[in-house]
Amino acid sequence: MATDITDTTHALEAASVMNLLPARPRLLALGEPTHGEDTLLDLRNELFRQLVEQEGYRTIAVESDCLMGLIVDDYVTSGTGTLDEVVQQGLSHGFGTSAANRELVRWMRAYNDGRDASEQLRFAGFDGPLEITHAESPRQALTALHGYLAGQVDAELLPCTMEKLDRLLGADDRWTNPAAMMDPAQSIGQSAEAGRLRLLADDLVALFDAQTPHLLAETSREDWDRARLYGRTATGLLRYHHWMADTSPSRMSRLCALRDSMMADNLLALAARGPALVHAHNSHLQRAKSTMQMWQGPVEWWSAGALVSARLGEDYAFVATALGTIRHRDVGTPAPDTVEGLLYALPEDRCVVDAPRLVAALGDVRPALRVSPWFGYAPFDPAHLAEVDGLVFVQDIPQSQAVPGELAD
């Protein structure tokens, strides 16, 4: 494929990314095609540092449990806890083992030290308390919301007592049973207790909304925002558990859609706070429909990025990451007729690609879809080129090292 695309690339830095966009977006989403590679996370860290220093970004949101992320945010803003404890307890999906994630948290804390709250960096997880194998109990979110309201409104306005919530919730291991993901009959999501909890959660959120003027007058905006997070997480988790008990063929498509819907709600709340860098798998951030092959067959759903983009327009930007090799995962040199192969032939080992210009340079040429020999890596779909604002390309991903380089303080 003899297409000249040399003038579509730029140096890999925040300024190059921003130059691709009509204006500074409130949410700048940086996707990755695989998890667990510190090379990609180090790149994310450096881009975030540049966005902080050059563009006024103050928040980073990652694909991690939104409730656990509060532990990290407390640490980077006030120093609560120790770095090692916070990284292990505040990041889900095994992300706490990453040296690059540890370095991000360390740098954010160092940056914030001595700064006014208005100038501090903030950390957020925007995933629900979910794994592909199970979902968490709604206990933490429900009881935290109830506790917040109980401290601010008359008791007779509450739809139930904390004791009633506790009785209906029962043992947490009933909710987190991993067998329920493969066997809907193992889920308690459509039990009488779960149904009652869904109604109570809805009533608690309705009370929260109805009391907003009073709550904002009596508590800090920070406390109100957290209570709002607890409310949407509680209702989202109970909805997710309900559909885990479903036996229809659409079960997994629905669950994937519900997870990304929770992600989208969290991102929209962050967008209201100010500009943020969002980092997650490409499939959660793209504007096109997401697809996945699962044990019951193919599933498809609208991603968080698609949902947020529909709401925010140009205030949402998506830059996907594509890569050449991950040799320690048996992902070798890409075929020359793929997007990855075209970019791999360029002299730069990493770059930012102007996607619209690349589409124009390709003309009628349609690159092939790369096939991955490893399930953990999803190649970039060339059909999505017209729907991304840019591409970050990295030629080779070495095996992650135990000790990363540090960001400049």
Short mmCIF file of C-alpha atoms in Angstrom, two decimals:
data_model
loop_
_atom_site.label_atom_id
_atom_site.label_comp_id
_atom_site.label_asym_id
_atom_site.label_seq_id
_atom_site.Cartn_x
_atom_site.Cartn_y
_atom_site.Cartn_z
CA MET A 1 0.00 0.00 0.00
CA ALA A 2 2.00 2.98 -1.32
CA THR A 3 0.09 5.80 0.33
CA ASP A 4 2.09 8.80 1.57
CA ILE A 5 0.88 9.67 5.07
CA THR A 6 4.01 11.37 6.39
CA ASP A 7 2.31 14.77 6.71
CA THR A 8 -0.46 13.39 8.94
CA THR A 9 1.75 12.91 12.02
CA HIS A 10 2.99 15.24 14.74
CA ALA A 11 5.15 15.01 17.84
CA LEU A 12 3.52 13.14 20.69
CA GLU A 13 2.70 15.95 23.09
CA ALA A 14 -0.38 17.66 24.49
CA ALA A 15 -0.04 20.68 22.20
CA SER A 16 -0.23 18.41 19.14
CA VAL A 17 -3.40 16.80 20.45
CA MET A 18 -5.03 20.14 21.22
CA ASN A 19 -4.16 21.47 17.77
CA LEU A 20 -6.37 18.77 16.27
CA LEU A 21 -9.43 20.11 18.11
CA PRO A 22 -11.60 23.18 17.44
CA ALA A 23 -11.50 24.19 21.12
CA ARG A 24 -10.45 22.85 24.50
CA PRO A 25 -12.96 20.09 25.33
CA ARG A 26 -14.32 19.60 28.82
CA LEU A 27 -13.57 15.89 28.47
CA LEU A 28 -10.51 14.83 26.49
CA ALA A 29 -10.68 11.03 26.21
CA LEU A 30 -7.49 9.05 25.57
CA GLY A 31 -8.17 5.41 24.77
CA GLU A 32 -5.87 2.41 24.92
CA PRO A 33 -6.21 -0.89 23.01
CA THR A 34 -5.02 -3.06 25.88
CA HIS A 35 -4.69 -2.83 29.65
CA GLY A 36 -1.70 -3.35 31.90
CA GLU A 37 1.11 -1.88 29.78
CA ASP A 38 3.06 0.78 31.67
CA THR A 39 4.43 2.23 28.44
CA LEU A 40 0.94 3.44 27.59
CA LEU A 41 0.29 4.59 31.16
CA ASP A 42 3.59 6.50 31.29
CA LEU A 43 2.52 8.22 28.06
CA ARG A 44 -0.84 9.08 29.67
CA ASN A 45 0.95 10.47 32.72
CA GLU A 46 3.14 12.75 30.63
CA LEU A 47 0.22 14.01 28.57
CA PHE A 48 -1.72 14.77 31.75
CA ARG A 49 1.22 16.71 33.18
CA GLN A 50 1.40 18.78 30.00
CA LEU A 51 -2.37 19.35 30.01
CA VAL A 52 -2.16 20.56 33.61
CA GLU A 53 0.72 22.94 32.93
CA GLN A 54 -0.32 24.20 29.48
CA GLU A 55 -4.11 23.86 29.23
CA GLY A 56 -5.45 24.23 32.78
CA TYR A 57 -6.73 20.67 33.19
CA ARG A 58 -7.17 19.71 36.83
CA THR A 59 -8.81 16.26 36.82
CA ILE A 60 -7.87 12.84 35.54
CA ALA A 61 -10.50 10.10 35.37
CA VAL A 62 -9.53 6.47 34.83
CA GLU A 63 -11.36 3.22 34.17
CA SER A 64 -11.51 2.19 37.83
CA ASP A 65 -14.15 1.80 40.55
CA CYS A 66 -15.72 5.22 41.21
CA LEU A 67 -16.12 4.57 44.94
CA MET A 68 -12.60 3.23 45.42
CA GLY A 69 -11.36 6.28 43.52
CA LEU A 70 -12.47 8.48 46.41
CA ILE A 71 -9.62 6.96 48.44
CA VAL A 72 -7.12 8.15 45.84
CA ASP A 73 -8.72 11.58 45.58
CA ASP A 74 -8.56 12.03 49.36
CA TYR A 75 -4.87 11.16 49.26
CA VAL A 76 -3.88 13.47 46.42
CA THR A 77 -5.86 16.40 47.88
CA SER A 78 -5.19 16.02 51.61
CA GLY A 79 -2.54 13.32 52.07
CA THR A 80 -4.93 10.89 53.78
CA GLY A 81 -3.28 7.46 54.03
CA THR A 82 0.03 6.29 52.58
CA LEU A 83 0.94 6.01 48.92
CA ASP A 84 1.26 2.23 48.95
CA GLU A 85 -2.03 1.70 50.78
CA VAL A 86 -3.91 4.15 48.59
CA VAL A 87 -2.71 2.65 45.31
CA GLN A 88 -3.66 -0.84 46.44
CA GLN A 89 -7.02 0.10 47.97
CA GLY A 90 -8.08 2.88 45.61
CA LEU A 91 -7.62 1.27 42.19
CA SER A 92 -9.73 -1.66 40.96
CA HIS A 93 -9.26 -4.18 38.12
CA GLY A 94 -5.72 -4.94 39.33
CA PHE A 95 -4.54 -1.46 38.31
CA GLY A 96 -2.94 -0.96 41.73
CA THR A 97 -0.05 -3.22 40.70
CA SER A 98 1.04 -0.82 37.96
CA ALA A 99 4.19 1.18 38.66
CA ALA A 100 2.94 3.89 36.29
CA ASN A 101 -0.34 4.24 38.18
CA ARG A 102 1.59 4.49 41.43
CA GLU A 103 3.75 7.20 39.89
CA LEU A 104 0.69 9.15 38.73
CA VAL A 105 -0.74 9.21 42.25
CA ARG A 106 2.64 10.16 43.75
CA TRP A 107 3.08 13.04 41.31
CA MET A 108 -0.43 14.37 41.86
CA ARG A 109 0.10 14.42 45.62
CA ALA A 110 3.44 16.21 45.23
CA TYR A 111 1.87 18.75 42.86
CA ASN A 112 -0.98 19.49 45.26
CA ASP A 113 1.15 19.87 48.37
CA GLY A 114 0.81 23.46 49.58
CA ARG A 115 -1.65 24.56 46.86
CA ASP A 116 -5.07 26.08 47.45
CA ALA A 117 -7.99 23.70 46.96
CA SER A 118 -9.07 25.59 43.82
CA GLU A 119 -5.72 24.85 42.17
CA GLN A 120 -5.39 21.23 43.22
CA LEU A 121 -5.48 18.26 40.91
CA ARG A 122 -8.30 15.76 41.36
CA PHE A 123 -8.49 12.03 40.74
CA ALA A 124 -11.62 10.08 39.81
CA GLY A 125 -12.52 6.54 38.95
CA PHE A 126 -15.45 6.56 36.55
CA ASP A 127 -16.24 2.85 36.24
CA GLY A 128 -18.96 1.32 38.37
CA PRO A 129 -18.04 -1.05 41.22
CA LEU A 130 -18.02 -3.85 38.64
CA GLU A 131 -15.72 -6.50 37.24
CA ILE A 132 -16.32 -8.73 34.23
CA THR A 133 -16.67 -11.56 36.77
CA HIS A 134 -19.01 -9.97 39.32
CA ALA A 135 -20.57 -6.80 40.70
CA GLU A 136 -20.17 -5.39 44.19
CA SER A 137 -22.85 -5.20 46.83
CA PRO A 138 -24.84 -1.93 46.78
CA ARG A 139 -24.27 -1.62 50.54
CA GLN A 140 -21.55 1.05 50.52
CA ALA A 141 -23.36 3.37 48.13
CA LEU A 142 -26.82 2.91 49.67
CA THR A 143 -25.75 3.33 53.28
CA ALA A 144 -23.53 6.33 52.48
CA LEU A 145 -26.41 8.09 50.72
CA HIS A 146 -28.79 7.27 53.58
CA GLY A 147 -26.25 8.50 56.13
CA TYR A 148 -25.78 11.79 54.32
CA LEU A 149 -29.52 12.42 54.12
CA ALA A 150 -30.16 11.30 57.70
CA GLY A 151 -27.74 13.98 58.89
CA GLN A 152 -29.54 16.77 57.03
CA VAL A 153 -33.29 16.10 56.73
CA ASP A 154 -36.10 15.23 59.14
CA ALA A 155 -36.25 11.52 59.91
CA GLU A 156 -39.87 11.25 58.81
CA LEU A 157 -38.85 12.20 55.26
CA LEU A 158 -36.57 9.19 54.92
CA PRO A 159 -38.21 6.22 53.16
CA CYS A 160 -36.64 3.74 55.59
CA THR A 161 -34.23 3.34 58.48
CA MET A 162 -30.61 2.24 58.19
CA GLU A 163 -31.58 -0.94 60.02
CA LYS A 164 -34.13 -1.81 57.35
CA LEU A 165 -31.54 -1.28 54.63
CA ASP A 166 -29.15 -3.58 56.47
CA ARG A 167 -31.77 -6.33 56.77
CA LEU A 168 -32.67 -6.16 53.10
CA LEU A 169 -29.04 -6.12 51.99
CA GLY A 170 -28.11 -9.20 54.00
CA ALA A 171 -24.62 -10.69 53.60
CA ASP A 172 -22.50 -9.00 50.95
CA ASP A 173 -21.25 -12.30 49.54
CA ARG A 174 -24.75 -12.98 48.24
CA TRP A 175 -24.29 -10.02 45.89
CA THR A 176 -20.67 -10.66 44.90
CA ASN A 177 -21.06 -14.37 44.13
CA PRO A 178 -18.92 -14.80 40.96
CA ALA A 179 -21.05 -17.77 39.83
CA ALA A 180 -23.87 -15.34 39.07
CA MET A 181 -22.10 -13.95 36.00
CA MET A 182 -22.20 -17.31 34.23
CA ASP A 183 -25.41 -18.60 35.82
CA PRO A 184 -28.29 -16.10 36.19
CA ALA A 185 -29.99 -18.46 38.65
CA GLN A 186 -27.17 -17.72 41.11
CA SER A 187 -27.97 -13.98 41.15
CA ILE A 188 -30.16 -12.44 43.86
CA GLY A 189 -30.80 -9.38 41.69
CA GLN A 190 -34.47 -10.22 41.11
CA SER A 191 -35.25 -11.40 44.64
CA ALA A 192 -37.98 -9.72 46.66
CA GLU A 193 -35.33 -8.02 48.83
CA ALA A 194 -33.49 -6.65 45.79
CA GLY A 195 -36.75 -5.35 44.32
CA ARG A 196 -37.55 -3.55 47.56
CA LEU A 197 -34.04 -2.07 47.67
CA ARG A 198 -34.44 -0.70 44.13
CA LEU A 199 -37.56 1.16 45.19
CA LEU A 200 -35.91 2.49 48.35
CA ALA A 201 -32.84 3.60 46.42
CA ASP A 202 -35.08 5.43 43.96
CA ASP A 203 -36.90 7.12 46.87
CA LEU A 204 -33.61 8.13 48.50
CA VAL A 205 -32.36 9.69 45.25
CA ALA A 206 -35.69 11.47 44.76
CA LEU A 207 -35.44 12.87 48.31
CA PHE A 208 -31.88 13.96 47.63
CA ASP A 209 -32.97 15.80 44.47
CA ALA A 210 -35.97 17.41 46.17
CA GLN A 211 -33.81 18.68 49.04
CA THR A 212 -30.98 20.05 46.87
CA PRO A 213 -31.33 23.75 47.90
CA HIS A 214 -31.29 22.81 51.58
CA LEU A 215 -28.47 20.31 51.19
CA LEU A 216 -26.25 22.77 49.32
CA ALA A 217 -26.91 25.41 51.97
CA GLU A 218 -26.07 23.09 54.85
CA THR A 219 -23.21 21.00 53.46
CA SER A 220 -20.26 21.60 51.17
CA ARG A 221 -20.52 21.20 47.41
CA GLU A 222 -17.92 18.44 47.79
CA ASP A 223 -20.13 16.47 50.19
CA TRP A 224 -23.17 17.01 47.95
CA ASP A 225 -21.26 15.78 44.89
CA ARG A 226 -20.20 12.64 46.74
CA ALA A 227 -23.72 11.93 47.92
CA ARG A 228 -24.92 12.33 44.34
CA LEU A 229 -22.26 9.82 43.28
CA TYR A 230 -23.50 7.40 45.96
CA GLY A 231 -27.05 7.77 44.68
CA ARG A 232 -26.35 7.06 41.02
CA THR A 233 -24.01 4.21 41.96
CA ALA A 234 -26.60 2.58 44.24
CA THR A 235 -29.34 2.73 41.61
CA GLY A 236 -26.94 1.63 38.87
CA LEU A 237 -25.68 -1.35 40.84
CA LEU A 238 -29.17 -2.52 41.75
CA ARG A 239 -30.23 -2.24 38.11
CA TYR A 240 -27.12 -4.19 37.07
CA HIS A 241 -27.81 -6.94 39.62
CA HIS A 242 -31.42 -7.13 38.45
CA TRP A 243 -30.31 -7.88 34.89
CA MET A 244 -27.62 -10.31 36.03
CA ALA A 245 -30.57 -12.54 36.97
CA ASP A 246 -32.03 -12.24 33.47
CA THR A 247 -32.10 -15.35 31.26
CA SER A 248 -32.84 -13.75 27.87
CA PRO A 249 -30.37 -13.82 24.93
CA SER A 250 -29.82 -10.07 25.33
CA ARG A 251 -28.50 -10.43 28.89
CA MET A 252 -24.81 -9.67 28.25
CA SER A 253 -25.51 -6.87 25.77
CA ARG A 254 -27.72 -5.27 28.39
CA LEU A 255 -25.11 -5.68 31.14
CA CYS A 256 -22.38 -4.14 28.98
CA ALA A 257 -24.71 -1.25 28.14
CA LEU A 258 -25.61 -0.71 31.79
CA ARG A 259 -21.95 -0.59 32.79
CA ASP A 260 -21.13 2.02 30.17
CA SER A 261 -24.24 3.99 31.09
CA MET A 262 -22.91 4.21 34.66
CA MET A 263 -19.56 5.33 33.27
CA ALA A 264 -21.26 8.00 31.16
CA ASP A 265 -23.19 9.40 34.13
CA ASN A 266 -19.95 9.70 36.09
CA LEU A 267 -18.19 11.42 33.20
CA LEU A 268 -21.01 13.92 32.72
CA ALA A 269 -20.78 14.80 36.41
CA LEU A 270 -17.03 15.36 36.04
CA ALA A 271 -17.55 17.49 32.93
CA ALA A 272 -19.70 19.84 34.98
CA ARG A 273 -16.75 20.36 37.34
CA GLY A 274 -14.20 21.40 34.72
CA PRO A 275 -11.88 20.02 32.04
CA ALA A 276 -10.66 16.46 32.61
CA LEU A 277 -8.47 13.91 30.90
CA VAL A 278 -10.29 10.57 30.66
CA HIS A 279 -8.34 7.34 30.23
CA ALA A 280 -9.84 3.94 29.51
CA HIS A 281 -10.02 1.21 26.91
CA ASN A 282 -10.82 2.45 23.41
CA SER A 283 -14.03 0.39 23.46
CA HIS A 284 -15.41 2.45 26.37
CA LEU A 285 -14.57 5.82 24.83
CA GLN A 286 -15.27 5.47 21.10
CA ARG A 287 -18.23 7.11 19.39
CA ALA A 288 -19.08 4.01 17.37
CA LYS A 289 -20.98 1.08 18.83
CA SER A 290 -18.77 -1.27 20.82
CA THR A 291 -18.71 -5.00 20.15
CA MET A 292 -17.22 -7.99 21.94
CA GLN A 293 -17.19 -11.73 21.48
CA MET A 294 -18.29 -13.40 24.72
CA TRP A 295 -19.09 -16.94 25.82
CA GLN A 296 -22.70 -16.63 24.69
CA GLY A 297 -21.78 -15.06 21.35
CA PRO A 298 -21.24 -11.49 20.05
CA VAL A 299 -22.58 -8.56 22.06
CA GLU A 300 -22.86 -4.88 21.15
CA TRP A 301 -23.72 -1.72 23.04
CA TRP A 302 -23.27 2.06 23.00
CA SER A 303 -20.12 2.98 24.90
CA ALA A 304 -19.73 5.66 27.54
CA GLY A 305 -17.93 7.79 24.96
CA ALA A 306 -20.80 7.50 22.49
CA LEU A 307 -23.31 8.46 25.17
CA VAL A 308 -21.26 11.40 26.43
CA SER A 309 -20.42 12.62 22.92
CA ALA A 310 -24.12 12.69 22.07
CA ARG A 311 -24.70 14.95 25.07
CA LEU A 312 -21.63 17.20 24.97
CA GLY A 313 -20.86 17.57 21.27
CA GLU A 314 -17.53 19.36 20.80
CA ASP A 315 -16.99 19.40 24.56
CA TYR A 316 -16.09 15.71 24.17
CA ALA A 317 -13.01 14.69 22.18
CA PHE A 318 -11.70 11.18 21.63
CA VAL A 319 -8.15 10.24 20.74
CA ALA A 320 -7.67 6.50 20.29
CA THR A 321 -4.36 4.72 20.78
CA ALA A 322 -3.06 2.22 18.24
CA LEU A 323 0.16 0.24 18.55
CA GLY A 324 2.58 -1.83 16.56
CA THR A 325 3.96 -4.73 18.59
CA ILE A 326 3.55 -6.30 22.02
CA ARG A 327 6.09 -9.05 21.48
CA HIS A 328 5.82 -10.44 25.01
CA ARG A 329 2.16 -11.11 24.15
CA ASP A 330 3.01 -12.59 20.72
CA VAL A 331 1.68 -9.51 18.93
CA GLY A 332 4.26 -9.08 16.18
CA THR A 333 4.82 -6.62 13.33
CA PRO A 334 1.47 -5.52 11.85
CA ALA A 335 0.59 -6.34 8.26
CA PRO A 336 1.35 -3.39 5.95
CA ASP A 337 -2.26 -3.13 4.72
CA THR A 338 -3.60 -2.28 8.22
CA VAL A 339 -3.72 1.13 9.89
CA GLU A 340 -1.12 -0.10 12.37
CA GLY A 341 1.07 -1.35 9.52
CA LEU A 342 0.91 1.98 7.69
CA LEU A 343 1.96 3.83 10.84
CA TYR A 344 4.58 1.24 11.77
CA ALA A 345 6.42 1.99 8.51
CA LEU A 346 6.94 5.62 9.53
CA PRO A 347 10.24 6.64 11.15
CA GLU A 348 8.67 7.92 14.38
CA ASP A 349 8.44 5.42 17.22
CA ARG A 350 5.49 7.37 18.64
CA CYS A 351 3.38 10.18 17.26
CA VAL A 352 0.01 11.91 17.15
CA VAL A 353 -1.94 11.31 13.94
CA ASP A 354 -4.36 13.82 12.42
CA ALA A 355 -7.20 11.36 11.73
CA PRO A 356 -9.20 13.52 9.26
CA ARG A 357 -6.03 14.19 7.27
CA LEU A 358 -5.20 10.48 7.31
CA VAL A 359 -8.66 9.68 5.95
CA ALA A 360 -8.12 12.22 3.17
CA ALA A 361 -4.65 10.83 2.36
CA LEU A 362 -6.02 7.30 2.12
CA GLY A 363 -8.73 8.35 -0.31
CA ASP A 364 -10.42 5.24 -1.65
CA VAL A 365 -7.91 2.94 0.05
CA ARG A 366 -9.56 0.92 2.80
CA PRO A 367 -7.07 -0.55 5.30
CA ALA A 368 -7.69 -4.07 6.51
CA LEU A 369 -8.70 -4.84 10.09
CA ARG A 370 -5.76 -6.29 11.97
CA VAL A 371 -6.30 -9.66 13.63
CA SER A 372 -4.82 -10.06 17.11
CA PRO A 373 -3.33 -13.38 18.23
CA TRP A 374 -3.94 -12.31 21.86
CA PHE A 375 -7.42 -11.74 23.29
CA GLY A 376 -6.21 -8.93 25.54
CA TYR A 377 -5.40 -6.58 22.67
CA ALA A 378 -8.05 -5.02 20.40
CA PRO A 379 -6.63 -3.63 17.13
CA PHE A 380 -7.93 -0.32 15.86
CA ASP A 381 -10.92 -0.72 13.55
CA PRO A 382 -10.24 1.30 10.37
CA ALA A 383 -14.00 1.78 9.98
CA HIS A 384 -13.78 4.12 12.99
CA LEU A 385 -11.17 6.47 11.49
CA ALA A 386 -13.75 9.11 10.59
CA GLU A 387 -15.16 9.05 14.14
CA VAL A 388 -11.99 9.80 16.10
CA ASP A 389 -10.45 13.23 16.61
CA GLY A 390 -6.95 11.81 16.46
CA LEU A 391 -4.77 8.77 16.96
CA VAL A 392 -1.81 8.23 19.23
CA PHE A 393 0.52 5.61 17.77
CA VAL A 394 3.24 3.73 19.63
CA GLN A 395 5.44 1.40 17.57
CA ASP A 396 6.61 -1.10 20.17
CA ILE A 397 5.46 -1.91 23.70
CA PRO A 398 8.23 -3.42 25.83
CA GLN A 399 7.32 -5.57 28.81
CA SER A 400 6.43 -3.36 31.78
CA GLN A 401 9.22 -2.76 34.25
CA ALA A 402 8.87 -2.75 38.03
CA VAL A 403 10.30 0.76 38.51
CA PRO A 404 9.13 3.61 36.25
CA GLY A 405 10.69 6.98 35.64
CA GLU A 406 9.22 9.76 37.80
CA LEU A 407 7.25 12.69 36.50
CA ALA A 408 8.80 16.06 37.13
CA ASP A 409 7.23 17.68 40.22
#
